[in-house]
Every structure is written in C-alpha cells, then in structure tokens.
GROMACS .gro file of C-alpha atoms in nm:
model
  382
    1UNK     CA    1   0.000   0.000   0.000
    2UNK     CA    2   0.115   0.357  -0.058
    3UNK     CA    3   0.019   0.697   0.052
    4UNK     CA    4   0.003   0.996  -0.174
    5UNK     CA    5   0.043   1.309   0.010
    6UNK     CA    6  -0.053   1.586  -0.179
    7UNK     CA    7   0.072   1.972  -0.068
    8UNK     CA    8  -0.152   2.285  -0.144
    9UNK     CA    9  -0.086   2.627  -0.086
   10UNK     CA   10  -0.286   2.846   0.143
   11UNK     CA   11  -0.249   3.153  -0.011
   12UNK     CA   12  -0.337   3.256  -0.363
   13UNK     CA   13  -0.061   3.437  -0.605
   14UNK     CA   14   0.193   3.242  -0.865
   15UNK     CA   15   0.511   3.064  -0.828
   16UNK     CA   16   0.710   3.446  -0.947
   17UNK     CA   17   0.562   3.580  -0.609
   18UNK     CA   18   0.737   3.627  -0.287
   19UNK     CA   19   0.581   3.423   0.005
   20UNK     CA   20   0.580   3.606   0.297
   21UNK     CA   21   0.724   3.450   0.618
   22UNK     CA   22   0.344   3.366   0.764
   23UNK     CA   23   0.238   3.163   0.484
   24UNK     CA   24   0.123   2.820   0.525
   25UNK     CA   25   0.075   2.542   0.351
   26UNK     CA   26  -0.210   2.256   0.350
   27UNK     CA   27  -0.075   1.893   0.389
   28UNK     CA   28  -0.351   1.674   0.274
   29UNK     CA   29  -0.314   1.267   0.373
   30UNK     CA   30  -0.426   1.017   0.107
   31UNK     CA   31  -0.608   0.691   0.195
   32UNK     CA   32  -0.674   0.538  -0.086
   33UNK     CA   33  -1.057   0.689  -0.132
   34UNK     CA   34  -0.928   1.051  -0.134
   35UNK     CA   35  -0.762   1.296   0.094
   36UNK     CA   36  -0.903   1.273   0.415
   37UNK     CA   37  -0.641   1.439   0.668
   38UNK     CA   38  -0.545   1.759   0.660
   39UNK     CA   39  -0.242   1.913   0.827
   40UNK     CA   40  -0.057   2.251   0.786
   41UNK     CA   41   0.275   2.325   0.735
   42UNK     CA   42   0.475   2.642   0.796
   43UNK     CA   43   0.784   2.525   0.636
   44UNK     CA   44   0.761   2.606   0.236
   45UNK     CA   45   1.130   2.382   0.183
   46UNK     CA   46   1.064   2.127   0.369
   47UNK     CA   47   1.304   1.819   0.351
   48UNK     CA   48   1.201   1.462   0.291
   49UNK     CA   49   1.237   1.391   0.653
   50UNK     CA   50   1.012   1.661   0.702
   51UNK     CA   51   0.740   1.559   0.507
   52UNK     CA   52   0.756   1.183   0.625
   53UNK     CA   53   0.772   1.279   0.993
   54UNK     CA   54   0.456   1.504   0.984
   55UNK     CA   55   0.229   1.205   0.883
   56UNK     CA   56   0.387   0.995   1.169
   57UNK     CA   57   0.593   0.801   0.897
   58UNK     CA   58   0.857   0.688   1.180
   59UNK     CA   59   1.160   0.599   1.178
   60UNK     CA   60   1.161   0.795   0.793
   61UNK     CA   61   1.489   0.570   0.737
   62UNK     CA   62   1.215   0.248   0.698
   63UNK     CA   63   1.056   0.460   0.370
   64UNK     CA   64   1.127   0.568   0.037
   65UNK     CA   65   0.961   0.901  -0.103
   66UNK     CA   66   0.850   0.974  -0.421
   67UNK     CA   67   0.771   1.333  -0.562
   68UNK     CA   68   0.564   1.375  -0.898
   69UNK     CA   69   0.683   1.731  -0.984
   70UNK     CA   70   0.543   1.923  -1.228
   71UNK     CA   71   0.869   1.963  -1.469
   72UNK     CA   72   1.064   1.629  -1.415
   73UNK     CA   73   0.798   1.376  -1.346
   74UNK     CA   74   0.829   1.139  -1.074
   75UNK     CA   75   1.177   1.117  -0.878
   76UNK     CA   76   1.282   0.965  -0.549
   77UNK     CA   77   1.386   1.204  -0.283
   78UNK     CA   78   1.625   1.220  -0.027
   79UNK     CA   79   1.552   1.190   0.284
   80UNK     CA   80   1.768   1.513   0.350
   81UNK     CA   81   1.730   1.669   0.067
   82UNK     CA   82   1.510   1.989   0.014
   83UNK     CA   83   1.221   2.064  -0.172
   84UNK     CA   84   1.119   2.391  -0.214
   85UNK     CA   85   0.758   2.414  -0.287
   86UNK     CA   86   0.767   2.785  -0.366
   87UNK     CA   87   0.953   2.690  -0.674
   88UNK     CA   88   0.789   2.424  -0.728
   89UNK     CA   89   0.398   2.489  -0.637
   90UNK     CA   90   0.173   2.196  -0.512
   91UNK     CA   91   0.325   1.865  -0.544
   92UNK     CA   92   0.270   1.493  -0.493
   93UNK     CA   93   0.421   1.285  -0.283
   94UNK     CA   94   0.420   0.870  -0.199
   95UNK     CA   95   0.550   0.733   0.066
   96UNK     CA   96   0.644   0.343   0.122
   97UNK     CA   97   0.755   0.110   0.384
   98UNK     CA   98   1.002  -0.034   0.189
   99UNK     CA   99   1.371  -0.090   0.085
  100UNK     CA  100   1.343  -0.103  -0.273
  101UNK     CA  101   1.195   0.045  -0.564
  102UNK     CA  102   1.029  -0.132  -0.903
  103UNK     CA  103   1.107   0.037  -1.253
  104UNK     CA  104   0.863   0.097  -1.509
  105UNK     CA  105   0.822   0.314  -1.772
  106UNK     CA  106   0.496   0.508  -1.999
  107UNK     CA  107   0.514   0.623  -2.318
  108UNK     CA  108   0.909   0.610  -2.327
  109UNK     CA  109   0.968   0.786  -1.958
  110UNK     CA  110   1.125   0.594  -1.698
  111UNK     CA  111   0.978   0.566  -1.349
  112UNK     CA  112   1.038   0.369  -0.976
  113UNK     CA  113   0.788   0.321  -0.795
  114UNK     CA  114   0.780   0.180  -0.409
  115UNK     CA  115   0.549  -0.107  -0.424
  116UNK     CA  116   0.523  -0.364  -0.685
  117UNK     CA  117   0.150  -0.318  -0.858
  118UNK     CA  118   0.034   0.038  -0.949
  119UNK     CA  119  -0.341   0.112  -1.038
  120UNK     CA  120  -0.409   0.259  -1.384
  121UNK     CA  121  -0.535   0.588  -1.217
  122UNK     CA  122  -0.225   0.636  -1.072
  123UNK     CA  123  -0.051   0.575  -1.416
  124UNK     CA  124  -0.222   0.882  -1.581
  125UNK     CA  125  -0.180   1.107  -1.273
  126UNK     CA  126   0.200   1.036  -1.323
  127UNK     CA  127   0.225   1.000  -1.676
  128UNK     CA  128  -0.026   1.282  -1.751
  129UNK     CA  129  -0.222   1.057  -1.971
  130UNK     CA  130  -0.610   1.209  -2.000
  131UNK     CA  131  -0.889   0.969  -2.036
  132UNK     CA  132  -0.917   1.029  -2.404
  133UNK     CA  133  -0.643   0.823  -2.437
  134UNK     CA  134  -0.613   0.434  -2.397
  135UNK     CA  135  -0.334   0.235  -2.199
  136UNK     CA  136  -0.144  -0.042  -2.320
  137UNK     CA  137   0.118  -0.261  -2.156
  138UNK     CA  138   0.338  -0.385  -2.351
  139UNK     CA  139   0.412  -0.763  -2.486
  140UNK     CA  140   0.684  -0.939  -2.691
  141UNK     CA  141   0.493  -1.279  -2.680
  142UNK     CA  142   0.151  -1.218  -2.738
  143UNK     CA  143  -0.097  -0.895  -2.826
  144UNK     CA  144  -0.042  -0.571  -2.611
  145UNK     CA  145  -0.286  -0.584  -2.355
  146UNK     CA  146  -0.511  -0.311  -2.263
  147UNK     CA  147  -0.550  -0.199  -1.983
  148UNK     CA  148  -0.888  -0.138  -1.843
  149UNK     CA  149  -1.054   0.132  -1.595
  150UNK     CA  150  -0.945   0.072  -1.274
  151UNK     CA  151  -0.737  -0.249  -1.293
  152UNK     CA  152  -0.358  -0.228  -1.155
  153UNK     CA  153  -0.053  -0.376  -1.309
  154UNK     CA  154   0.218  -0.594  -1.190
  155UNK     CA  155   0.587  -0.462  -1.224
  156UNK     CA  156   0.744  -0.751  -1.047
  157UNK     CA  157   0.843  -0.929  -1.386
  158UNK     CA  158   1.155  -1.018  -1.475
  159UNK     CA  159   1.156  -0.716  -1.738
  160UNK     CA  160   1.079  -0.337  -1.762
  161UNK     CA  161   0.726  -0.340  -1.776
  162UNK     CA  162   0.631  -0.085  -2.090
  163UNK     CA  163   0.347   0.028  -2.081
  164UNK     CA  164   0.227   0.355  -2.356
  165UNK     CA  165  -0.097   0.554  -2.423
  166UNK     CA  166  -0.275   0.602  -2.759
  167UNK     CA  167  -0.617   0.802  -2.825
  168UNK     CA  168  -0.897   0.592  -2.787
  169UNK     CA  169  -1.123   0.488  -3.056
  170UNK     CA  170  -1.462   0.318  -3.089
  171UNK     CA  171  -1.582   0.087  -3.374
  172UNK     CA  172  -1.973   0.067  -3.517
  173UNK     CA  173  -2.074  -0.150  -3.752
  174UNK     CA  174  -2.301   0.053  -3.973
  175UNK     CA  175  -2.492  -0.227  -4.250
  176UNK     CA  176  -2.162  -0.388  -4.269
  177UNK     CA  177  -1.938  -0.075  -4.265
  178UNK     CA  178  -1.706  -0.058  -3.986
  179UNK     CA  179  -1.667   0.316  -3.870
  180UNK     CA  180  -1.383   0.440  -3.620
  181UNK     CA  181  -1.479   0.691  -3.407
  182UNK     CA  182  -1.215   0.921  -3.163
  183UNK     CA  183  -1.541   0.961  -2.916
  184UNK     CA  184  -1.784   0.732  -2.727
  185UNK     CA  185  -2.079   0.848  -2.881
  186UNK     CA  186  -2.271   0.907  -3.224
  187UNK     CA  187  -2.522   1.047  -3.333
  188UNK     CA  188  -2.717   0.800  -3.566
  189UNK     CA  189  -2.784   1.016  -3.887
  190UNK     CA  190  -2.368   1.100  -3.822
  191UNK     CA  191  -2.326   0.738  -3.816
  192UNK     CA  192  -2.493   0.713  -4.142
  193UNK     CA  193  -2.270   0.971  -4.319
  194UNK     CA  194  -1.913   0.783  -4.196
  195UNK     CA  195  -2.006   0.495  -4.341
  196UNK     CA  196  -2.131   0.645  -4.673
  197UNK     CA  197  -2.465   0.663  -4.604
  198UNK     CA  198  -2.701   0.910  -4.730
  199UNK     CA  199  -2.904   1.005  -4.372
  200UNK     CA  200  -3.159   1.179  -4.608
  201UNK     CA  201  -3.280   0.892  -4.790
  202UNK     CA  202  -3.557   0.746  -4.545
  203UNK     CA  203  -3.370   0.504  -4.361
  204UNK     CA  204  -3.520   0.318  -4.042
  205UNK     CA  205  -3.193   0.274  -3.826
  206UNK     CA  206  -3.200  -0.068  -3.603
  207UNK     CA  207  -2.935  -0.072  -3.342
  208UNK     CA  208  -2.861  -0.423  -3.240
  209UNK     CA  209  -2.703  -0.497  -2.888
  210UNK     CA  210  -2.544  -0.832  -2.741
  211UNK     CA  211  -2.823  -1.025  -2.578
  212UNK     CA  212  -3.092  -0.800  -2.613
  213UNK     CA  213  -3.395  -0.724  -2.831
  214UNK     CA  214  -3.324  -0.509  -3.147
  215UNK     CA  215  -3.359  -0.145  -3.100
  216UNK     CA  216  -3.503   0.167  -3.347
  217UNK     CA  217  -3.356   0.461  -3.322
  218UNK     CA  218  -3.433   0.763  -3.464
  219UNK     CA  219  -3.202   0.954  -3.675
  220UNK     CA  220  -3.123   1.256  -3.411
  221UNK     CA  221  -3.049   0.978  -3.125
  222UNK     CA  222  -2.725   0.960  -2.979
  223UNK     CA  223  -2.559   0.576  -2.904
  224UNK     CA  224  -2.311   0.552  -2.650
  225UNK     CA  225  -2.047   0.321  -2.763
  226UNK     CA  226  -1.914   0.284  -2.413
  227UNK     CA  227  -2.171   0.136  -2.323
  228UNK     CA  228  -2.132  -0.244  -2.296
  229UNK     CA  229  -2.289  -0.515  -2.605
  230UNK     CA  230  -2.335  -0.240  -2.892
  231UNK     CA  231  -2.293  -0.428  -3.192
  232UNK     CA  232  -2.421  -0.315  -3.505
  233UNK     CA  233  -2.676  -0.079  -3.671
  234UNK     CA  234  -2.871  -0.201  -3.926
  235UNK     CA  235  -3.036  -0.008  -4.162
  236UNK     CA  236  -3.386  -0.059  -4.386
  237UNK     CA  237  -3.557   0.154  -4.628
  238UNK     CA  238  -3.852   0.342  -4.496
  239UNK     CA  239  -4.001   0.295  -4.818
  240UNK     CA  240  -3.903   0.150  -5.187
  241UNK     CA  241  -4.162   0.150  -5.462
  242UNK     CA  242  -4.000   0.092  -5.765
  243UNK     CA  243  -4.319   0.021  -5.938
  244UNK     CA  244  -4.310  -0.347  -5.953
  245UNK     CA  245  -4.600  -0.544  -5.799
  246UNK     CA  246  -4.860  -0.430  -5.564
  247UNK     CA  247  -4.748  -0.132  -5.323
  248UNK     CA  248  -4.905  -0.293  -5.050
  249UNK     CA  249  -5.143  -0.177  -4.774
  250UNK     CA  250  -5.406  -0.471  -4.879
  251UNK     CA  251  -5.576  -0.641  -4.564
  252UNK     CA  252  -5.750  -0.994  -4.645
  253UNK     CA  253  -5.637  -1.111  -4.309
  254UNK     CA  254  -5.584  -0.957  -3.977
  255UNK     CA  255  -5.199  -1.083  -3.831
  256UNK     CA  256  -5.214  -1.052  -3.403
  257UNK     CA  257  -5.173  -0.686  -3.249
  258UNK     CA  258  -4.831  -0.726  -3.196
  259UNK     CA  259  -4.745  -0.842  -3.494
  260UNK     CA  260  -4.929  -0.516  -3.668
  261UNK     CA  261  -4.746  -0.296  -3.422
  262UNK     CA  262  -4.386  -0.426  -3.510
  263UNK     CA  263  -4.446  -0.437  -3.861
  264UNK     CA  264  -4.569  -0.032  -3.792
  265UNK     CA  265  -4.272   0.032  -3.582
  266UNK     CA  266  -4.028  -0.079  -3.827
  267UNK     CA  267  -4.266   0.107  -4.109
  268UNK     CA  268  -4.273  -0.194  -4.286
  269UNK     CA  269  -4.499  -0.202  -4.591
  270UNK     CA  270  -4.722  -0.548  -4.632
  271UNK     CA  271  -4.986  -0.685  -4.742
  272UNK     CA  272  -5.219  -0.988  -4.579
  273UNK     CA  273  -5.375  -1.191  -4.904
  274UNK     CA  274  -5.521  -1.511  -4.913
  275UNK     CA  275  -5.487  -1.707  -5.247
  276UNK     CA  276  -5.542  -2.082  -5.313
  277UNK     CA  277  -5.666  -2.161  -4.952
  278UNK     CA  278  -5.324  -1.971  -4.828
  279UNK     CA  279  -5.265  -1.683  -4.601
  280UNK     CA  280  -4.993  -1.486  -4.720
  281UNK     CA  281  -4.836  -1.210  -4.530
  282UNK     CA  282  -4.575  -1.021  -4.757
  283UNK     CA  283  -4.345  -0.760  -4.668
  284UNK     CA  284  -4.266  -0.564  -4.973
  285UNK     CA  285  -3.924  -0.441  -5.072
  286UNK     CA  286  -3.687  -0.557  -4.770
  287UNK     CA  287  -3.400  -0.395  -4.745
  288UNK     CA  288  -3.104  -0.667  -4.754
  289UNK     CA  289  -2.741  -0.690  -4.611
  290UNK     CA  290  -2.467  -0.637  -4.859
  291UNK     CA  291  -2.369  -0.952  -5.055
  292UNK     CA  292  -2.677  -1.080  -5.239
  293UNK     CA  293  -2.742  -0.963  -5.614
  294UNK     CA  294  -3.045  -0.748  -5.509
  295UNK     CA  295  -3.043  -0.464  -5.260
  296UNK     CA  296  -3.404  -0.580  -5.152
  297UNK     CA  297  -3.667  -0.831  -5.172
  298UNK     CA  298  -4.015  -0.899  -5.143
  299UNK     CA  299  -4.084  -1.162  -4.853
  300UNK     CA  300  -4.377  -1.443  -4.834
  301UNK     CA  301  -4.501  -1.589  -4.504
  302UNK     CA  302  -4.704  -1.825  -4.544
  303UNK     CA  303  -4.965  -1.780  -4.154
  304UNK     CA  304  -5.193  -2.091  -4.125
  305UNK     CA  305  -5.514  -2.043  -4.071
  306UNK     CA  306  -5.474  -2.173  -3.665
  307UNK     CA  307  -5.224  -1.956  -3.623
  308UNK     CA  308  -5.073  -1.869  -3.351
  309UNK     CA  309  -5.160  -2.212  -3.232
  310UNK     CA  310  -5.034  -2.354  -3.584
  311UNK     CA  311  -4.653  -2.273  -3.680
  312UNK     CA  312  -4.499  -2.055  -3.897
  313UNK     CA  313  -4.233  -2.210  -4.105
  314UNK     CA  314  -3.952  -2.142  -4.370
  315UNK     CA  315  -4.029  -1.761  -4.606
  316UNK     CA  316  -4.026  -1.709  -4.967
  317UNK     CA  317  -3.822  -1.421  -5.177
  318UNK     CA  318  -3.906  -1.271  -5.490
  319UNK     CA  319  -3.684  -1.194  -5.726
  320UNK     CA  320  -3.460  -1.518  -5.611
  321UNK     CA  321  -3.155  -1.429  -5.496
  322UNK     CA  322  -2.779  -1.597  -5.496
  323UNK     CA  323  -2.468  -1.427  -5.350
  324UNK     CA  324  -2.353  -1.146  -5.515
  325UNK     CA  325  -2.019  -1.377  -5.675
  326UNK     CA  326  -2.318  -1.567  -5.818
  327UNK     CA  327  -2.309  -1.855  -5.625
  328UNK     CA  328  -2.600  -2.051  -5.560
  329UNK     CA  329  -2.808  -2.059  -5.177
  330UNK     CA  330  -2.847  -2.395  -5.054
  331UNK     CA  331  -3.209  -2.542  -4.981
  332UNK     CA  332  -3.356  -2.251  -5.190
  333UNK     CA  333  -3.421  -2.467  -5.486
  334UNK     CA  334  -3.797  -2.482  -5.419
  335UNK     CA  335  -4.022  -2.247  -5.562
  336UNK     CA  336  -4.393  -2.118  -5.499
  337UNK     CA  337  -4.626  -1.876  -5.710
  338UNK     CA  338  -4.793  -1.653  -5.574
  339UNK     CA  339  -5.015  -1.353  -5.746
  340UNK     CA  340  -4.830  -1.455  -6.083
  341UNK     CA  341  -4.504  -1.372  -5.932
  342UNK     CA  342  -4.227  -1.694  -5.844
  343UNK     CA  343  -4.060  -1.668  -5.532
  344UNK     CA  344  -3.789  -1.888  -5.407
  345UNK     CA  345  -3.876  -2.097  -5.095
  346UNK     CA  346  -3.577  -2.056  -4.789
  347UNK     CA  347  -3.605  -2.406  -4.578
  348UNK     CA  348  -3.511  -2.231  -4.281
  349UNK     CA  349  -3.656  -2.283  -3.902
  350UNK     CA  350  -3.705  -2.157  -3.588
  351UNK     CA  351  -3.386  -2.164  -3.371
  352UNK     CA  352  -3.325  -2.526  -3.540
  353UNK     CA  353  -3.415  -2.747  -3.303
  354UNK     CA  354  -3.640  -2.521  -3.135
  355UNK     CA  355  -4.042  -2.580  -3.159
  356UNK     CA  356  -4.262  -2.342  -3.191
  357UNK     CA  357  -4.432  -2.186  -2.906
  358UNK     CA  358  -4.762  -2.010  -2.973
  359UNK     CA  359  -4.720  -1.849  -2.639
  360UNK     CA  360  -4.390  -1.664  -2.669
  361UNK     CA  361  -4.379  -1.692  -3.109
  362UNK     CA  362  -4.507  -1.502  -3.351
  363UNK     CA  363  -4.469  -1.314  -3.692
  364UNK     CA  364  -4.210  -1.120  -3.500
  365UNK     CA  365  -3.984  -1.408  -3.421
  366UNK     CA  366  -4.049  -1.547  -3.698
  367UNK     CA  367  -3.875  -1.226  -3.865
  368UNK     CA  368  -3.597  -1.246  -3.646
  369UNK     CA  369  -3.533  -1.561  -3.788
  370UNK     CA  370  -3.584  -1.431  -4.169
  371UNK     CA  371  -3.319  -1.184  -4.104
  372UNK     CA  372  -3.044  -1.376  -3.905
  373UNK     CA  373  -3.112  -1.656  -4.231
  374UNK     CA  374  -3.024  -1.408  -4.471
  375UNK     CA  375  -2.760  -1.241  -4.259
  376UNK     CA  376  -2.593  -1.578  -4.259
  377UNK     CA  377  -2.552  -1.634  -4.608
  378UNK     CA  378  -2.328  -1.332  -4.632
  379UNK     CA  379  -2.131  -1.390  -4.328
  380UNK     CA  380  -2.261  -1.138  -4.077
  381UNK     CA  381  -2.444  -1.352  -3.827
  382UNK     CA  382  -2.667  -1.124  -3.584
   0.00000   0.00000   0.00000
C-alpha cells in the first residue's frame, strides 16, 4: 500500500511571487478513497524527513519518497534533501515502507515506484495521460494488452514493464461498414454519413445490442459506444416502390396486435392476401445486407389459418436471390407462385431445433429468424 500526500498552498498568487514568512501550507493525507487528513505546514522547503515525519511516517529511514513534480515527473527524494515548494507549487508525494523500488516506464519515460503493482489511475496522474487516451502494456509474446478502468498492473516481472498511451477509438458496424470513431458516442444520422450513407434517404436505423432485443432509433439519437454489447446498426428503407408489384397496404387477413405494431414500428410495408386456400403475409421491398445480387426483396409468409396455435415455417423471396459472386443458396431450390409472381422458398426454421411456441412466437420471431437466415448467407451472423 502507498500513501500519496498531496501539498496545497494556502495563499493565492503564482510561483514568481514572494511568500511572505506567515504563509502556510495545506498537507492533505491520502487513503486510498481521497484525501481525508489535513495538516498545515509552515515550512515552504521542507526536507524529505520533514514531510515523512509530519504524517507519523517513523523511523523515515524504513521509507522511500517519491515526488511527482510538475517539470521532471516522478523522482525519489532524499531523505535530507530539500524541496522547495515555492519553486515548485503543489506537489505529490508517496510514501512506502520499503527498501526497494520497481522500474517501469509510460510512453518512453522511466519511473520507480515503491510497491510492486500500481493502479491505472495512478498511471495517468504520473504520466499525464487524460482519459481520451487508452493504456497499453506492452508484450513481446503475445498482443499488447489493454489496460482497463481501474485495474492495476504488476511490475514484479523479470523485465521493464512498458506500458504507452494512444487516443482511444470506438468501432460501429453501420450495414456492414465498420466506422472508427475518436469519441464514445454518435449520433445515428452522423453514423450514417461515416459509413457512406445518405441520412436523407428514409432510412429506419435498427441498433442491435449483445443479448438484447433489437432497437429503433431515430435519426437525431445519440448511441453511446461505451456502453457495454453495442454491436451493429442495421439499416432498412422506410419505403421502396420501384413500381413493380402491388405497393401494399391490402388487408384480407388480420396478423395478431403485436405483430401489426412491429411491422408499424419498423414502417414496414405489407400486405395480408389469401390465395389458393393460403394466407400470405408479404413484406414488400426488404432492405437486404450487402452480398446478395439485389439490394431488396419482397418476402412471403405463409400464416396458417390456426395460427398462432399452428406454426410458422420457412419464407419465400421474390426476385430469387444468390450471393452477389453468383453462387447458388443452398435449400432454396424450391419455388412457390404466388399472385403470378415466383418466389424462391428458404427451408429455414425456428432456432433449429427449437419448436414453436404459440405463447412466446409469432410473426415477430419469426422475422428475427428471416433476417439472421439471410444475414448468414453473407457472413454477418446477428
């Protein structure tokens, strides 16, 4: 354990000024949560003695004292030597019940320190790193390993422990483009411009999180990328009519409540028709990932007439797609037609092995698993 004694002056004036005879100075006891005893003293050169024996740090000779000035870093002092704090202003001290010292070094300066871990905070207040900036230590073997808020490292290796700083940066997956950000936080529509973007052209933004439901944001919404899980934002087209088909908005079928809200929520466009004894729900123009040869695609579901209670199973796309190098889509060989128009059938399930539970599944899940099928195929699994 160490303790950082910290000295501020009394009186108010710079370094250039005289200090009268009568001025004091505030001594200032760290215990680890934050200074917590104060003491005053007269003496503005002090020796190291001095400063050890005012905090009851007897016998001195059992210590070592650091000093983290404000022109050559940290240094040890000697026990007799003097420190003038009207030269030097408010410094910091450590003090350590020990007989040796461990070396380590940031960003290229060399440093000893009295005990043999050192907390991260303490590494910035020395090295004058700001929190804008990461911290790395240093490894020949293996990656350079960050260090994270409030963890300590270990400098009792059998080298120098290195450690150096570099800004900080944050990562967002924006429909496949990966944007580097120097702050934590985003706003959406300034997402959409880094990654190339046009924020202007009607997109419905879907920010997608580790282990939780997918989100919509709004365009003017900020994320915070330090916040744990943020994975990706997805984006969909608010609306595409490019004059092919029905424009939807037809309702031969009512879908459950919550089904109709999601689809509104995401301002889906669909249509419920019933052809040949079937009960088609089709979302019209889906946006799609990058790596198919359309952009979008219409999507069949095909919503027995029990449902909830009956399952929903597999979708169907028109046009028919293959990946963008023109390869083909396993188990999409099937086809269906429906209104004149062929789609390819997707033999895909729910979850696998999963069955369906009308309590808990729905046109919504059923969607989750449209997506994730189709994010799959391009490699960019949700």
């Amino acid at each position: 354990m160490s303790d950082a004694i910290d000295l501020e002056q009394y009186a108010a004036g710079t370094r250039s000024q005289p200090i009268p005879e009568s001025n004091h100075y505030r001594v200032r006891l760290w215990d680890g949560d934050g200074f917590d005893e104060k003491r005053i003293l007269s003496d503005p050169m002090p020796t190291g003695r001095q400063v050890l024996e005012l905090f009851e740090r007897n016998p001195a000779d059992d210590y070592v004292l650091l000093m983290l000035t404000r022109d050559d870093g940290l240094i040890v002092v000697d026990l007799t030597e003097t420190i003038d704090i009207r030269a030097s202003g408010a410094e910091r001290f450590f003090a350590f019940k020990t007989d040796r010292v461990w070396n380590w070094s940031i960003d290229g300066q060399r440093y000893a320190w009295g005990a043999r871990r050192i907390s991260e905070d303490l590494v910035r207040l020395i090295g004058r790193i700001p929190e804008t900036k990461a911290l790395f230590l240093e490894r020949s073997d293996e990656p350079d390993e960050e260090i994270a808020p409030g963890a300590s490292i270990d400098l009792g290796g059998r080298e120098l422990e290195k450690l150096y700083s570099k800004p900080r940066s944050w990562k967002l997956n924006v429909q496949g483009v990966i944007i580097t950000l120097v702050a934590p936080s985003v706003v959406v529509k300034d997402a959409l411009a880094q990654a190339g973007f046009d924020p202007d052209a009607g997109w419905i933004a879907i920010l997608k999180k580790v282990g939780q439901p997918k989100q919509q944001v709004a365009l003017t919404d900020t994320i915070d990328l330090s916040t744990p899980g943020i994975e990706k934002l997805r984006l969909t087209p608010a609306e595409i009519n490019n004059g092919e088909g029905p424009s939807g908005l037809r309702r031969q079928f009512r879908l459950l409540e919550k089904d109709e809200a999601y689809l509104a929520k995401r301002a889906l466009i669909w249509d419920s028709i019933i052809e040949g004894g079937r009960r088609w729900l089709i979302i019209r123009s889906m946006g799609l990932p990058a790596g198919f040869n359309h952009s979008s695609v219409d999507i069949a579901i095909d919503v027995p007439a029990t449902y909830p209670s009956a399952a929903i199973d597999m979708f169907y796309c028109a046009p028919h797609l293959r990946l963008a190098s023109g390869a083909s889509i396993s188990k999409t060989e099937s086809t269906k037609t429906i209104e004149g128009v062929s789609y390819q059938r997707w033999s895909r399930h729910l979850n696998g092995k999963t069955r369906w539970n009308p309590q808990t599944d729905s046109v919504v899940t059923h969607l989750a698993v449209i997506e994730e099928s189709l994010l799959r195929e391009v490699g960019d699994e949700i």
